[in-house]
Amino acid sequence: DVIDHLGGNDKKDEFIRNIQDFSKASNFDEFYKLHQDYYTSLSSRVLELMKKKSCISKLTAFYGTEQNHYYTLLVPLLGPGNGYGPSLPAENGKLDVYLLFSPYQNDEQILNMVWHEFGHSFVNPVVARNSALVNERSDLYDPIASSMQPLYSDWENALSEHLVRVNTTELIKSEYGKRTARQHISAHESQGFIYMKPLTELIKKYEKNRRDYPSFESYFPQILDKIKTMEASDYMSKDTGLFSGPMNTIGKNVTNIIVPSNEENDSLNQAIKKYTVHIQKFLQDRFNSEIQIITDKEALGTDLSGGDIMVYGTLNGNLWLKAHIEEFPFTIDADKVQADKTYKGKNLRFISAWPNFQNKSKGMVIYTAQKAEDIWGINGVNHGSTDFIIIKGDKEMSSGDYKTKVEKWGFE
């Protein structure tokens, strides 16, 4: 219940008063009017995409049921990859469902966000109505508890999140194909959602037998039957103790962000550092962690073995990267990026997972580019489910995984 989450009606009323006070004190109405054209351009893009891809009709067709109203609220300050899908009961017994997310994402990310967050309003109530049966297998939560917390604090929540991700991936597959769907599944598994594959197989059967199962809820007993027989050990990857990627396994355990001091001028160094403060805050808020931003010079004399790392800057502008440059199988020049093959062009960006040099059980993500100016906003590019990605502007040119990861990572 939304009111309960707010702490009751008194807290709700206090929150509303504070919002109203802030609006008056900051003269928010005038601020909004000054930027209204920009906000309109953001909302128009999202609405046009949702209409073009028939987002709501595909969503309701997939779940075999409809909600009362669908509200999309753009919140630029949330940052890419963040969203919420609350709902409120309507008078007709259905739900008024809400989507709050950042518009600073590409089309695939937006579709994923729409179907994921709205999907919670279809999945969570079904799981809740079957809570007793679901929790008969609460032991399936034990092996994944550390990777689920604090966002998904019990098996019921974790199962709902698994199913939303599975269903969303199937919808994404209908738009972007099997390869993209496999990348999504791999990304979710790397985040601790180890039951993606068996649940995906179940949902595929649901999609093939819609005459027998007209709605997700009508099929849910089949999901419960499968859960009764599942054993976590069948889906847990064998842990070699070594970091093996992909990029989105980095985040929860980041302890340091390394910023450059040797870009062409200090204003570029400061701009990148200012940008990483937003990344630091996002990760700390999301994972309740402590992350230090340190310069490349500080990093060269620091023990970084205790956690994962994020590194920003060009290969020569970040002195910590420059010190390790001979160990990378990729090179970045003014007119090309050499990785698994040669990518020619200007304004190219490169993001890569890599083992922590001081502790091979930990990892890092390197955010680099031909030009330091292109580091700003690099996290907004859709990435994570592979080991590396080459980007031109905001568009992916190619992505993939390193083929060798034993003695030394490489493309061959």
mmCIF file of N, CA, C and O in Angstrom, residues 254-260 269-284 290-299 302 304 308-312 318:
data_model
loop_
_atom_site.group_PDB
_atom_site.id
_atom_site.type_symbol
_atom_site.label_atom_id
_atom_site.label_comp_id
_atom_site.label_asym_id
_atom_site.label_seq_id
_atom_site.Cartn_x
_atom_site.Cartn_y
_atom_site.Cartn_z
ATOM 1 N N VAL A 254 31.269 -1.761 -5.691
ATOM 2 C CA VAL A 254 32.259 -0.743 -6.054
ATOM 3 C C VAL A 254 32.732 -0.003 -4.806
ATOM 4 O O VAL A 254 31.920 0.434 -3.990
ATOM 5 N N THR A 255 34.038 0.106 -4.659
ATOM 6 C CA THR A 255 34.609 0.835 -3.527
ATOM 7 C C THR A 255 35.307 2.124 -3.951
ATOM 8 O O THR A 255 35.442 3.043 -3.152
ATOM 9 N N ASN A 256 35.751 2.180 -5.222
ATOM 10 C CA ASN A 256 36.485 3.358 -5.681
ATOM 11 C C ASN A 256 36.115 3.712 -7.121
ATOM 12 O O ASN A 256 35.908 2.820 -7.960
ATOM 13 N N ILE A 257 36.031 5.008 -7.386
ATOM 14 C CA ILE A 257 35.912 5.537 -8.733
ATOM 15 C C ILE A 257 37.173 6.353 -8.999
ATOM 16 O O ILE A 257 37.513 7.260 -8.226
ATOM 17 N N ILE A 258 37.877 6.015 -10.079
ATOM 18 C CA ILE A 258 39.149 6.675 -10.393
ATOM 19 C C ILE A 258 38.930 7.689 -11.507
ATOM 20 O O ILE A 258 38.408 7.342 -12.577
ATOM 21 N N VAL A 259 39.304 8.936 -11.272
ATOM 22 C CA VAL A 259 39.109 10.008 -12.258
ATOM 23 C C VAL A 259 40.460 10.526 -12.736
ATOM 24 O O VAL A 259 41.475 10.376 -12.051
ATOM 25 N N PRO A 260 40.503 11.137 -13.904
ATOM 26 C CA PRO A 260 41.784 11.569 -14.486
ATOM 27 C C PRO A 260 42.296 12.889 -13.941
ATOM 28 O O PRO A 260 41.537 13.705 -13.427
ATOM 29 N N ASN A 269 39.361 17.549 -16.680
ATOM 30 C CA ASN A 269 39.501 16.716 -15.484
ATOM 31 C C ASN A 269 38.375 16.989 -14.493
ATOM 32 O O ASN A 269 37.759 16.065 -13.951
ATOM 33 N N GLN A 270 38.105 18.273 -14.281
ATOM 34 C CA GLN A 270 37.077 18.652 -13.310
ATOM 35 C C GLN A 270 35.672 18.284 -13.792
ATOM 36 O O GLN A 270 34.813 17.892 -12.995
ATOM 37 N N ALA A 271 35.443 18.397 -15.097
ATOM 38 C CA ALA A 271 34.133 18.047 -15.646
ATOM 39 C C ALA A 271 33.848 16.556 -15.463
ATOM 40 O O ALA A 271 32.735 16.158 -15.093
ATOM 41 N N ILE A 272 34.862 15.731 -15.702
ATOM 42 C CA ILE A 272 34.693 14.282 -15.527
ATOM 43 C C ILE A 272 34.481 13.950 -14.054
ATOM 44 O O ILE A 272 33.613 13.137 -13.706
ATOM 45 N N LYS A 273 35.236 14.597 -13.191
ATOM 46 C CA LYS A 273 35.056 14.354 -11.758
ATOM 47 C C LYS A 273 33.650 14.757 -11.315
ATOM 48 O O LYS A 273 32.997 14.028 -10.550
ATOM 49 N N LYS A 274 33.188 15.910 -11.787
ATOM 50 C CA LYS A 274 31.838 16.367 -11.437
ATOM 51 C C LYS A 274 30.796 15.365 -11.908
ATOM 52 O O LYS A 274 29.820 15.073 -11.201
ATOM 53 N N TYR A 275 30.996 14.814 -13.106
ATOM 54 C CA TYR A 275 30.067 13.813 -13.639
ATOM 55 C C TYR A 275 30.051 12.562 -12.760
ATOM 56 O O TYR A 275 28.989 12.013 -12.468
ATOM 57 N N THR A 276 31.223 12.121 -12.316
ATOM 58 C CA THR A 276 31.284 10.886 -11.520
ATOM 59 C C THR A 276 30.660 11.052 -10.137
ATOM 60 O O THR A 276 30.296 10.053 -9.513
ATOM 61 N N VAL A 277 30.523 12.273 -9.668
ATOM 62 C CA VAL A 277 29.836 12.487 -8.384
ATOM 63 C C VAL A 277 28.390 12.001 -8.489
ATOM 64 O O VAL A 277 27.842 11.419 -7.545
ATOM 65 N N HIS A 278 27.773 12.221 -9.654
ATOM 66 C CA HIS A 278 26.401 11.738 -9.863
ATOM 67 C C HIS A 278 26.365 10.209 -9.848
ATOM 68 O O HIS A 278 25.451 9.607 -9.286
ATOM 69 N N ILE A 279 27.366 9.580 -10.462
ATOM 70 C CA ILE A 279 27.449 8.119 -10.476
ATOM 71 C C ILE A 279 27.651 7.601 -9.063
ATOM 72 O O ILE A 279 27.020 6.621 -8.632
ATOM 73 N N GLN A 280 28.530 8.249 -8.331
ATOM 74 C CA GLN A 280 28.794 7.869 -6.933
ATOM 75 C C GLN A 280 27.522 7.921 -6.101
ATOM 76 O O GLN A 280 27.195 6.964 -5.384
ATOM 77 N N LYS A 281 26.791 9.020 -6.214
ATOM 78 C CA LYS A 281 25.556 9.175 -5.420
ATOM 79 C C LYS A 281 24.520 8.129 -5.800
ATOM 80 O O LYS A 281 23.868 7.537 -4.930
ATOM 81 N N PHE A 282 24.375 7.874 -7.102
ATOM 82 C CA PHE A 282 23.409 6.885 -7.562
ATOM 83 C C PHE A 282 23.724 5.505 -6.978
ATOM 84 O O PHE A 282 22.846 4.827 -6.440
ATOM 85 N N LEU A 283 24.980 5.094 -7.055
ATOM 86 C CA LEU A 283 25.363 3.768 -6.554
ATOM 87 C C LEU A 283 25.230 3.681 -5.042
ATOM 88 O O LEU A 283 24.773 2.666 -4.505
ATOM 89 N N GLN A 284 25.622 4.738 -4.345
ATOM 90 C CA GLN A 284 25.526 4.719 -2.879
ATOM 91 C C GLN A 284 24.081 4.656 -2.424
ATOM 92 O O GLN A 284 23.752 3.920 -1.488
ATOM 93 N N GLU A 290 29.515 2.657 0.443
ATOM 94 C CA GLU A 290 30.421 3.793 0.562
ATOM 95 C C GLU A 290 31.426 3.726 -0.579
ATOM 96 O O GLU A 290 32.139 2.724 -0.730
ATOM 97 N N ILE A 291 31.493 4.778 -1.380
ATOM 98 C CA ILE A 291 32.381 4.799 -2.544
ATOM 99 C C ILE A 291 33.237 6.056 -2.500
ATOM 100 O O ILE A 291 32.714 7.157 -2.296
ATOM 101 N N GLN A 292 34.523 5.881 -2.715
ATOM 102 C CA GLN A 292 35.448 7.004 -2.729
ATOM 103 C C GLN A 292 35.795 7.374 -4.167
ATOM 104 O O GLN A 292 36.048 6.495 -4.999
ATOM 105 N N ILE A 293 35.794 8.660 -4.472
ATOM 106 C CA ILE A 293 36.316 9.149 -5.748
ATOM 107 C C ILE A 293 37.758 9.572 -5.511
ATOM 108 O O ILE A 293 38.030 10.420 -4.661
ATOM 109 N N ILE A 294 38.677 8.964 -6.254
ATOM 110 C CA ILE A 294 40.096 9.282 -6.098
ATOM 111 C C ILE A 294 40.689 9.599 -7.466
ATOM 112 O O ILE A 294 40.194 9.151 -8.495
ATOM 113 N N THR A 295 41.749 10.385 -7.484
ATOM 114 C CA THR A 295 42.413 10.713 -8.749
ATOM 115 C C THR A 295 43.297 9.550 -9.180
ATOM 116 O O THR A 295 43.623 8.655 -8.394
ATOM 117 N N ASP A 296 43.679 9.590 -10.437
ATOM 118 C CA ASP A 296 44.568 8.561 -10.974
ATOM 119 C C ASP A 296 45.902 8.508 -10.219
ATOM 120 O O ASP A 296 46.446 7.426 -9.952
ATOM 121 N N LYS A 297 46.409 9.686 -9.833
ATOM 122 C CA LYS A 297 47.671 9.719 -9.085
ATOM 123 C C LYS A 297 47.508 9.063 -7.725
ATOM 124 O O LYS A 297 48.388 8.317 -7.268
ATOM 125 N N GLU A 298 46.392 9.327 -7.064
ATOM 126 C CA GLU A 298 46.131 8.683 -5.776
ATOM 127 C C GLU A 298 45.972 7.178 -5.944
ATOM 128 O O GLU A 298 46.459 6.392 -5.120
ATOM 129 N N ALA A 299 45.325 6.768 -7.022
ATOM 130 C CA ALA A 299 45.079 5.346 -7.257
ATOM 131 C C ALA A 299 46.378 4.570 -7.426
ATOM 132 O O ALA A 299 46.481 3.411 -7.001
ATOM 133 N N THR A 302 47.473 3.457 -4.041
ATOM 134 C CA THR A 302 46.411 2.995 -3.147
ATOM 135 C C THR A 302 46.172 1.499 -3.307
ATOM 136 O O THR A 302 46.242 0.961 -4.415
ATOM 137 N N LEU A 304 43.783 -1.135 -3.864
ATOM 138 C CA LEU A 304 42.441 -1.196 -4.435
ATOM 139 C C LEU A 304 41.915 -2.630 -4.484
ATOM 140 O O LEU A 304 40.949 -2.927 -5.190
ATOM 141 N N ASP A 308 35.403 -3.682 -6.143
ATOM 142 C CA ASP A 308 35.346 -3.395 -7.569
ATOM 143 C C ASP A 308 35.641 -1.914 -7.813
ATOM 144 O O ASP A 308 35.537 -1.083 -6.899
ATOM 145 N N ILE A 309 35.987 -1.584 -9.054
ATOM 146 C CA ILE A 309 36.455 -0.246 -9.404
ATOM 147 C C ILE A 309 35.727 0.234 -10.657
ATOM 148 O O ILE A 309 35.384 -0.559 -11.527
ATOM 149 N N MET A 310 35.527 1.533 -10.749
ATOM 150 C CA MET A 310 35.080 2.173 -11.990
ATOM 151 C C MET A 310 36.124 3.217 -12.349
ATOM 152 O O MET A 310 36.584 3.965 -11.479
ATOM 153 N N VAL A 311 36.533 3.241 -13.620
ATOM 154 C CA VAL A 311 37.616 4.119 -14.059
ATOM 155 C C VAL A 311 37.129 4.970 -15.228
ATOM 156 O O VAL A 311 36.550 4.442 -16.191
ATOM 157 N N TYR A 312 37.380 6.270 -15.157
ATOM 158 C CA TYR A 312 36.925 7.209 -16.181
ATOM 159 C C TYR A 312 38.107 7.997 -16.740
ATOM 160 O O TYR A 312 39.023 8.376 -16.006
ATOM 161 N N ASN A 318 43.984 9.500 -18.114
ATOM 162 C CA ASN A 318 43.922 8.872 -16.793
ATOM 163 C C ASN A 318 45.238 8.139 -16.580
ATOM 164 O O ASN A 318 45.510 7.111 -17.230
#
